Amino acid sequence: MSQRTTGTVDYGQLFHRAPAGYIVAGTDGTILAANATMCAWTGVADGGLDGTRLLDLLPAGDRLMYRTHAGPKLERDGHLGELSVELLGPDGQRRPVLLSITRTADGPEPRDLMIFFAAPERRRYERELASAHRRLEDAEAERALLLQEAHHRALHDPLTGLPNRRQLEESLLAALARAGERRHGVGVLFCDVNNFKNVNDTLGHAAGDRVLEHVARMLSQAVRDADTVTRYSGDEFVVLIPRLDDPAELEAVAGRVRACLADAVTVAATELRLGLSVGTAKTAVPSDADAAGHRELASALLIAADHDMYRVKTEMRQAAAEG
């Protein structure tokens, strides 16, 4: 085979040093060039196959099969893919191979480029390829899981597992957009754990964490399935009520939230009676409100509920002082 170089690629060296068997033949099957691997497999010196015919390298059964089936297909389609045959080697040894042939029009006369893959090596390669593919799939699945976990961590409180403030903001904006389309209201409850500072100061922050986990569980059980409890910051929780068809629904949910801590809880071997200060706010959403309008409504709704919560807390302190 003539030496052709394009850039830094020497096609002659690629042909002769390939681990697969390469043959260039005329369309009548006469071998014009064979690489070193092919010569080694058939037990001849380099160049020793030139002028012989492909069929001379095959046992009788494969020659018959080639004449009756493979040859006509090559003539018709111009290619032949992975035909299982045997090569005759030294002392009559037979080497199972997979033969692929492509007919080219490169040059003045058509040529057949034949590639022989040793069948055992090919099967091993396919197994290795399948194994590599499975490893790639496993790596991609692990990467997707890590991304999913990272996304979850970014939107959830690590202590309680509840959605965090960032997730609340996204959920509230989405709820307001839907409310504008469907003409219903949206409500929020702003909740603060009463006397939480005393728990931290007297029992320690670990006990405070257990209290927050308990409050998160009780709040999640008190609200409806469609409502969302979030840990807003510290000992503050916000309940998003994404659909209010009747204003009375807001107070009904607030009542269940206020009552959810009625039972005492034991933390750090100490029985605690907890309570919540709950502020409420609701809003209607204009149907023509845009994204900027939704952001303004979301901010106003949270501020109103926060102010109402502080009003409730102030009234409780005044009542305690007067009592």
Short mmCIF file of C-alpha atoms in Angstrom, two decimals:
data_model
loop_
_atom_site.label_atom_id
_atom_site.label_comp_id
_atom_site.label_asym_id
_atom_site.label_seq_id
_atom_site.Cartn_x
_atom_site.Cartn_y
_atom_site.Cartn_z
CA MET A 1 0.00 0.00 0.00
CA SER A 2 1.41 3.42 -0.97
CA GLN A 3 2.44 5.83 1.79
CA ARG A 4 0.09 8.83 2.09
CA THR A 5 0.58 11.56 4.66
CA THR A 6 -1.99 14.21 5.55
CA GLY A 7 -0.80 16.67 8.19
CA THR A 8 0.78 14.45 10.84
CA VAL A 9 -1.20 11.28 9.98
CA ASP A 10 0.73 8.59 8.06
CA TYR A 11 -1.95 6.35 6.62
CA GLY A 12 0.61 3.80 5.48
CA GLN A 13 1.79 3.29 9.06
CA LEU A 14 -1.79 3.11 10.32
CA PHE A 15 -2.54 0.43 7.72
CA HIS A 16 0.51 -1.73 8.41
CA ARG A 17 0.58 -1.41 12.22
CA ALA A 18 -3.15 -1.86 12.88
CA PRO A 19 -3.99 -4.68 15.34
CA ALA A 20 -6.77 -5.79 12.99
CA GLY A 21 -6.11 -7.53 9.67
CA TYR A 22 -6.31 -5.16 6.67
CA ILE A 23 -6.45 -6.14 3.00
CA VAL A 24 -6.87 -4.04 -0.12
CA ALA A 25 -8.16 -6.15 -3.00
CA GLY A 26 -9.50 -5.75 -6.49
CA THR A 27 -13.19 -6.33 -7.09
CA ASP A 28 -12.34 -9.88 -8.25
CA GLY A 29 -10.91 -10.66 -4.79
CA THR A 30 -7.22 -10.50 -5.80
CA ILE A 31 -5.16 -9.17 -2.90
CA LEU A 32 -3.20 -6.04 -3.76
CA ALA A 33 -1.88 -5.26 -0.26
CA ALA A 34 -2.11 -6.81 3.20
CA ASN A 35 -0.88 -5.44 6.49
CA ALA A 36 1.54 -7.10 8.90
CA THR A 37 -1.24 -8.45 11.16
CA MET A 38 -2.91 -10.19 8.23
CA CYS A 39 0.35 -11.73 7.09
CA ALA A 40 1.10 -12.96 10.63
CA TRP A 41 -2.36 -14.52 10.98
CA THR A 42 -1.98 -16.44 7.74
CA GLY A 43 1.65 -17.38 8.38
CA VAL A 44 3.32 -15.62 5.43
CA ALA A 45 6.03 -12.98 5.22
CA ASP A 46 5.13 -9.35 4.64
CA GLY A 47 3.98 -9.00 1.06
CA GLY A 48 3.45 -12.74 0.76
CA LEU A 49 -0.31 -12.41 0.22
CA ASP A 50 -0.02 -10.04 -2.75
CA GLY A 51 -1.52 -11.62 -5.85
CA THR A 52 -3.43 -14.32 -3.99
CA ARG A 53 -7.21 -14.34 -3.73
CA LEU A 54 -9.32 -13.82 -0.65
CA LEU A 55 -11.08 -17.15 -1.14
CA ASP A 56 -7.71 -18.93 -0.90
CA LEU A 57 -7.55 -17.85 2.75
CA LEU A 58 -10.91 -19.42 3.66
CA PRO A 59 -11.87 -23.05 4.29
CA ALA A 60 -14.19 -24.75 1.79
CA GLY A 61 -17.42 -24.06 3.68
CA ASP A 62 -16.70 -20.36 4.01
CA ARG A 63 -15.68 -20.12 0.35
CA LEU A 64 -19.05 -21.57 -0.68
CA MET A 65 -20.92 -19.24 1.61
CA TYR A 66 -18.97 -16.24 0.28
CA ARG A 67 -19.67 -17.13 -3.36
CA THR A 68 -23.37 -17.75 -2.88
CA HIS A 69 -24.31 -15.04 -0.34
CA ALA A 70 -21.60 -12.56 0.69
CA GLY A 71 -20.16 -11.87 -2.76
CA PRO A 72 -23.54 -11.05 -4.38
CA LYS A 73 -24.45 -8.79 -1.43
CA LEU A 74 -21.15 -6.91 -1.80
CA GLU A 75 -21.81 -6.42 -5.52
CA ARG A 76 -25.33 -5.19 -4.81
CA ASP A 77 -24.79 -2.96 -1.76
CA GLY A 78 -21.12 -1.99 -1.99
CA HIS A 79 -20.43 -3.11 1.56
CA LEU A 80 -20.49 -6.17 3.76
CA GLY A 81 -20.77 -5.96 7.53
CA GLU A 82 -19.20 -8.37 10.02
CA LEU A 83 -19.36 -11.69 8.24
CA SER A 84 -18.28 -14.52 10.55
CA VAL A 85 -15.63 -16.65 8.78
CA GLU A 86 -12.42 -18.52 9.56
CA LEU A 87 -8.93 -17.77 8.25
CA LEU A 88 -6.59 -20.57 7.31
CA GLY A 89 -3.31 -20.16 9.15
CA PRO A 90 -0.06 -22.07 9.41
CA ASP A 91 -0.39 -25.89 9.54
CA GLY A 92 -4.10 -25.70 8.76
CA GLN A 93 -4.96 -23.80 11.91
CA ARG A 94 -8.17 -21.83 11.77
CA ARG A 95 -8.69 -18.38 13.27
CA PRO A 96 -12.29 -17.18 13.79
CA VAL A 97 -12.67 -13.62 12.52
CA LEU A 98 -15.33 -11.07 11.65
CA LEU A 99 -14.94 -9.73 8.12
CA SER A 100 -16.16 -6.31 6.97
CA ILE A 101 -15.71 -5.12 3.37
CA THR A 102 -16.26 -1.68 1.88
CA ARG A 103 -16.01 -1.06 -1.86
CA THR A 104 -14.40 2.31 -2.65
CA ALA A 105 -14.03 4.33 -5.81
CA ASP A 106 -10.77 5.95 -4.70
CA GLY A 107 -8.53 5.86 -7.78
CA PRO A 108 -9.00 4.74 -11.38
CA GLU A 109 -10.50 1.38 -10.40
CA PRO A 110 -12.79 0.33 -7.53
CA ARG A 111 -11.08 -1.39 -4.63
CA ASP A 112 -12.35 -3.52 -1.75
CA LEU A 113 -11.08 -2.55 1.68
CA MET A 114 -11.32 -5.62 3.93
CA ILE A 115 -10.99 -5.51 7.70
CA PHE A 116 -10.65 -8.68 9.78
CA PHE A 117 -11.34 -8.51 13.51
CA ALA A 118 -10.22 -11.47 15.58
CA ALA A 119 -13.54 -12.73 16.98
CA PRO A 120 -12.40 -13.40 20.60
CA GLU A 121 -10.74 -10.00 20.85
CA ARG A 122 -13.79 -8.37 19.30
CA ARG A 123 -16.10 -10.01 21.82
CA ARG A 124 -13.78 -8.94 24.65
CA TYR A 125 -13.76 -5.41 23.25
CA GLU A 126 -17.55 -5.40 23.08
CA ARG A 127 -17.74 -6.59 26.69
CA GLU A 128 -15.30 -3.89 27.73
CA LEU A 129 -17.27 -1.33 25.74
CA ALA A 130 -20.52 -2.44 27.39
CA SER A 131 -18.85 -2.28 30.80
CA ALA A 132 -17.51 1.20 30.06
CA HIS A 133 -20.97 2.26 28.93
CA ARG A 134 -22.49 0.97 32.17
CA ARG A 135 -19.84 2.84 34.17
CA LEU A 136 -20.63 5.99 32.21
CA GLU A 137 -24.36 5.55 32.87
CA ASP A 138 -23.67 4.98 36.57
CA ALA A 139 -21.48 8.09 36.67
CA GLU A 140 -24.16 10.14 34.92
CA ALA A 141 -26.81 8.84 37.33
CA GLU A 142 -24.58 9.69 40.30
CA ARG A 143 -23.95 13.16 38.86
CA ALA A 144 -27.69 13.72 38.35
CA LEU A 145 -28.34 12.59 41.93
CA LEU A 146 -25.66 14.93 43.29
CA LEU A 147 -27.14 17.82 41.32
CA GLN A 148 -30.59 16.95 42.61
CA GLU A 149 -29.30 16.80 46.19
CA ALA A 150 -27.46 20.11 45.76
CA HIS A 151 -30.63 21.72 44.40
CA HIS A 152 -32.62 20.31 47.33
CA ARG A 153 -30.08 21.61 49.85
CA ALA A 154 -30.19 25.05 48.26
CA LEU A 155 -33.97 25.24 48.76
CA HIS A 156 -34.43 23.46 52.10
CA ASP A 157 -33.51 24.06 55.71
CA PRO A 158 -30.88 21.51 56.84
CA LEU A 159 -32.27 21.22 60.38
CA THR A 160 -36.00 20.73 59.79
CA GLY A 161 -36.00 19.63 56.14
CA LEU A 162 -38.64 22.29 55.42
CA PRO A 163 -38.43 24.59 52.41
CA ASN A 164 -36.33 27.66 53.20
CA ARG A 165 -36.86 31.36 52.52
CA ARG A 166 -35.58 31.11 48.95
CA GLN A 167 -38.03 28.31 48.19
CA LEU A 168 -40.84 30.28 49.86
CA GLU A 169 -40.14 33.26 47.61
CA GLU A 170 -40.29 31.09 44.49
CA SER A 171 -43.44 29.27 45.65
CA LEU A 172 -45.16 32.52 46.65
CA LEU A 173 -44.48 34.13 43.26
CA ALA A 174 -45.81 31.04 41.48
CA ALA A 175 -48.92 31.03 43.70
CA LEU A 176 -49.59 34.69 42.97
CA ALA A 177 -49.25 34.11 39.22
CA ARG A 178 -51.76 31.25 39.36
CA ALA A 179 -54.12 33.27 41.56
CA GLY A 180 -54.16 36.09 39.01
CA GLU A 181 -55.12 33.66 36.26
CA ARG A 182 -57.75 31.77 38.27
CA ARG A 183 -59.13 34.72 40.28
CA HIS A 184 -58.67 33.45 43.82
CA GLY A 185 -56.77 34.80 46.83
CA VAL A 186 -53.45 33.90 48.44
CA GLY A 187 -52.70 33.93 52.17
CA VAL A 188 -49.71 33.59 54.48
CA LEU A 189 -49.27 32.95 58.20
CA PHE A 190 -46.18 34.34 59.93
CA CYS A 191 -45.42 32.22 63.02
CA ASP A 192 -42.96 32.87 65.85
CA VAL A 193 -42.21 30.41 68.68
CA ASN A 194 -43.01 32.09 71.99
CA ASN A 195 -40.15 32.39 74.50
CA PHE A 196 -37.77 30.43 72.29
CA LYS A 197 -34.80 32.46 73.54
CA ASN A 198 -35.43 31.11 77.04
CA VAL A 199 -35.15 27.53 75.73
CA ASN A 200 -31.75 28.25 74.20
CA ASP A 201 -30.53 30.15 77.24
CA THR A 202 -31.60 27.56 79.83
CA LEU A 203 -31.39 24.22 78.02
CA GLY A 204 -28.81 24.97 75.29
CA HIS A 205 -28.85 25.20 71.54
CA ALA A 206 -29.12 21.44 71.01
CA ALA A 207 -32.41 21.50 72.92
CA GLY A 208 -33.42 24.53 70.88
CA ASP A 209 -32.84 22.54 67.71
CA ARG A 210 -35.07 19.74 69.02
CA VAL A 211 -37.80 22.28 69.72
CA LEU A 212 -37.57 23.66 66.18
CA GLU A 213 -37.79 20.15 64.73
CA HIS A 214 -40.87 19.48 66.88
CA VAL A 215 -42.53 22.74 65.78
CA ALA A 216 -41.82 21.93 62.13
CA ARG A 217 -43.50 18.53 62.49
CA MET A 218 -46.55 19.94 64.29
CA LEU A 219 -47.00 22.74 61.76
CA SER A 220 -46.74 20.32 58.84
CA GLN A 221 -49.45 18.14 60.38
CA ALA A 222 -51.74 21.11 61.10
CA VAL A 223 -51.93 22.60 57.61
CA ARG A 224 -53.74 21.28 54.56
CA ASP A 225 -52.05 19.21 51.86
CA ALA A 226 -51.98 22.16 49.46
CA ASP A 227 -50.39 24.50 52.02
CA THR A 228 -46.62 24.78 52.51
CA VAL A 229 -44.72 25.25 55.76
CA THR A 230 -41.31 26.93 55.50
CA ARG A 231 -38.64 27.79 58.02
CA TYR A 232 -38.19 31.48 57.39
CA SER A 233 -35.35 32.22 59.85
CA GLY A 234 -34.37 31.31 63.40
CA ASP A 235 -37.61 30.42 65.22
CA GLU A 236 -39.85 31.98 62.55
CA PHE A 237 -41.98 29.84 60.24
CA VAL A 238 -44.22 30.90 57.38
CA VAL A 239 -47.22 28.98 56.07
CA LEU A 240 -48.13 29.65 52.45
CA ILE A 241 -51.80 29.15 51.59
CA PRO A 242 -51.71 29.22 47.78
CA ARG A 243 -55.48 29.18 47.24
CA LEU A 244 -58.12 31.06 49.20
CA ASP A 245 -61.59 30.78 47.71
CA ASP A 246 -63.20 32.02 50.95
CA PRO A 247 -61.55 34.51 53.34
CA ALA A 248 -62.71 32.32 56.26
CA GLU A 249 -60.27 29.64 55.13
CA LEU A 250 -57.34 31.77 56.29
CA GLU A 251 -58.58 31.96 59.87
CA ALA A 252 -59.49 28.25 59.85
CA VAL A 253 -55.91 27.27 58.98
CA ALA A 254 -54.55 29.83 61.46
CA GLY A 255 -56.69 28.30 64.20
CA ARG A 256 -55.27 24.84 63.58
CA VAL A 257 -51.75 26.27 63.55
CA ARG A 258 -52.25 28.07 66.89
CA ALA A 259 -53.56 24.85 68.45
CA CYS A 260 -50.89 22.52 67.09
CA LEU A 261 -48.57 23.08 70.09
CA ALA A 262 -51.23 22.66 72.76
CA ASP A 263 -49.68 19.47 74.11
CA ALA A 264 -46.53 19.64 76.21
CA VAL A 265 -43.32 18.20 74.80
CA THR A 266 -40.32 16.82 76.69
CA VAL A 267 -36.91 18.13 75.58
CA ALA A 268 -33.65 17.54 77.47
CA ALA A 269 -35.60 15.81 80.27
CA THR A 270 -37.68 18.98 80.66
CA GLU A 271 -41.39 19.28 79.96
CA LEU A 272 -42.07 22.34 77.84
CA ARG A 273 -45.28 24.05 76.94
CA LEU A 274 -44.77 25.90 73.72
CA GLY A 275 -46.88 28.38 71.86
CA LEU A 276 -46.95 30.34 68.63
CA SER A 277 -47.62 33.96 67.84
CA VAL A 278 -49.37 33.86 64.46
CA GLY A 279 -49.85 36.81 62.13
CA THR A 280 -52.08 36.56 59.07
CA ALA A 281 -52.32 38.35 55.75
CA LYS A 282 -54.13 37.72 52.49
CA THR A 283 -54.36 39.36 49.11
CA ALA A 284 -56.27 39.26 45.88
CA VAL A 285 -54.24 39.31 42.68
CA PRO A 286 -55.15 41.53 39.71
CA SER A 287 -55.48 39.50 36.54
CA ASP A 288 -53.24 41.94 34.65
CA ALA A 289 -50.40 41.85 37.21
CA ASP A 290 -46.99 41.14 35.69
CA ALA A 291 -43.87 39.61 37.24
CA ALA A 292 -42.88 42.92 38.86
CA GLY A 293 -46.37 43.26 40.29
CA HIS A 294 -46.20 39.75 41.69
CA ARG A 295 -42.89 40.56 43.42
CA GLU A 296 -44.40 43.69 44.99
CA LEU A 297 -47.43 41.72 46.18
CA ALA A 298 -45.22 38.97 47.64
CA SER A 299 -43.14 41.48 49.60
CA ALA A 300 -46.22 43.34 50.83
CA LEU A 301 -47.94 40.10 51.88
CA LEU A 302 -44.99 38.91 53.97
CA ILE A 303 -44.50 42.32 55.57
CA ALA A 304 -48.19 42.52 56.47
CA ALA A 305 -48.18 39.05 58.05
CA ASP A 306 -44.95 39.85 59.93
CA HIS A 307 -46.42 43.06 61.31
CA ASP A 308 -49.56 41.24 62.34
CA MET A 309 -47.47 38.61 64.14
CA TYR A 310 -45.68 41.34 66.12
CA ARG A 311 -49.03 42.90 66.97
CA VAL A 312 -50.18 39.55 68.37
CA LYS A 313 -46.94 39.12 70.33
CA THR A 314 -47.20 42.65 71.76
CA GLU A 315 -50.79 42.07 72.86
CA MET A 316 -49.76 38.81 74.55
CA ARG A 317 -47.00 40.58 76.49
CA GLN A 318 -49.35 43.34 77.55
CA ALA A 319 -51.92 40.82 78.70
CA ALA A 320 -49.28 38.91 80.67
CA ALA A 321 -48.07 42.14 82.30
CA GLU A 322 -51.59 43.18 83.26
CA GLY A 323 -52.35 39.69 84.59
#
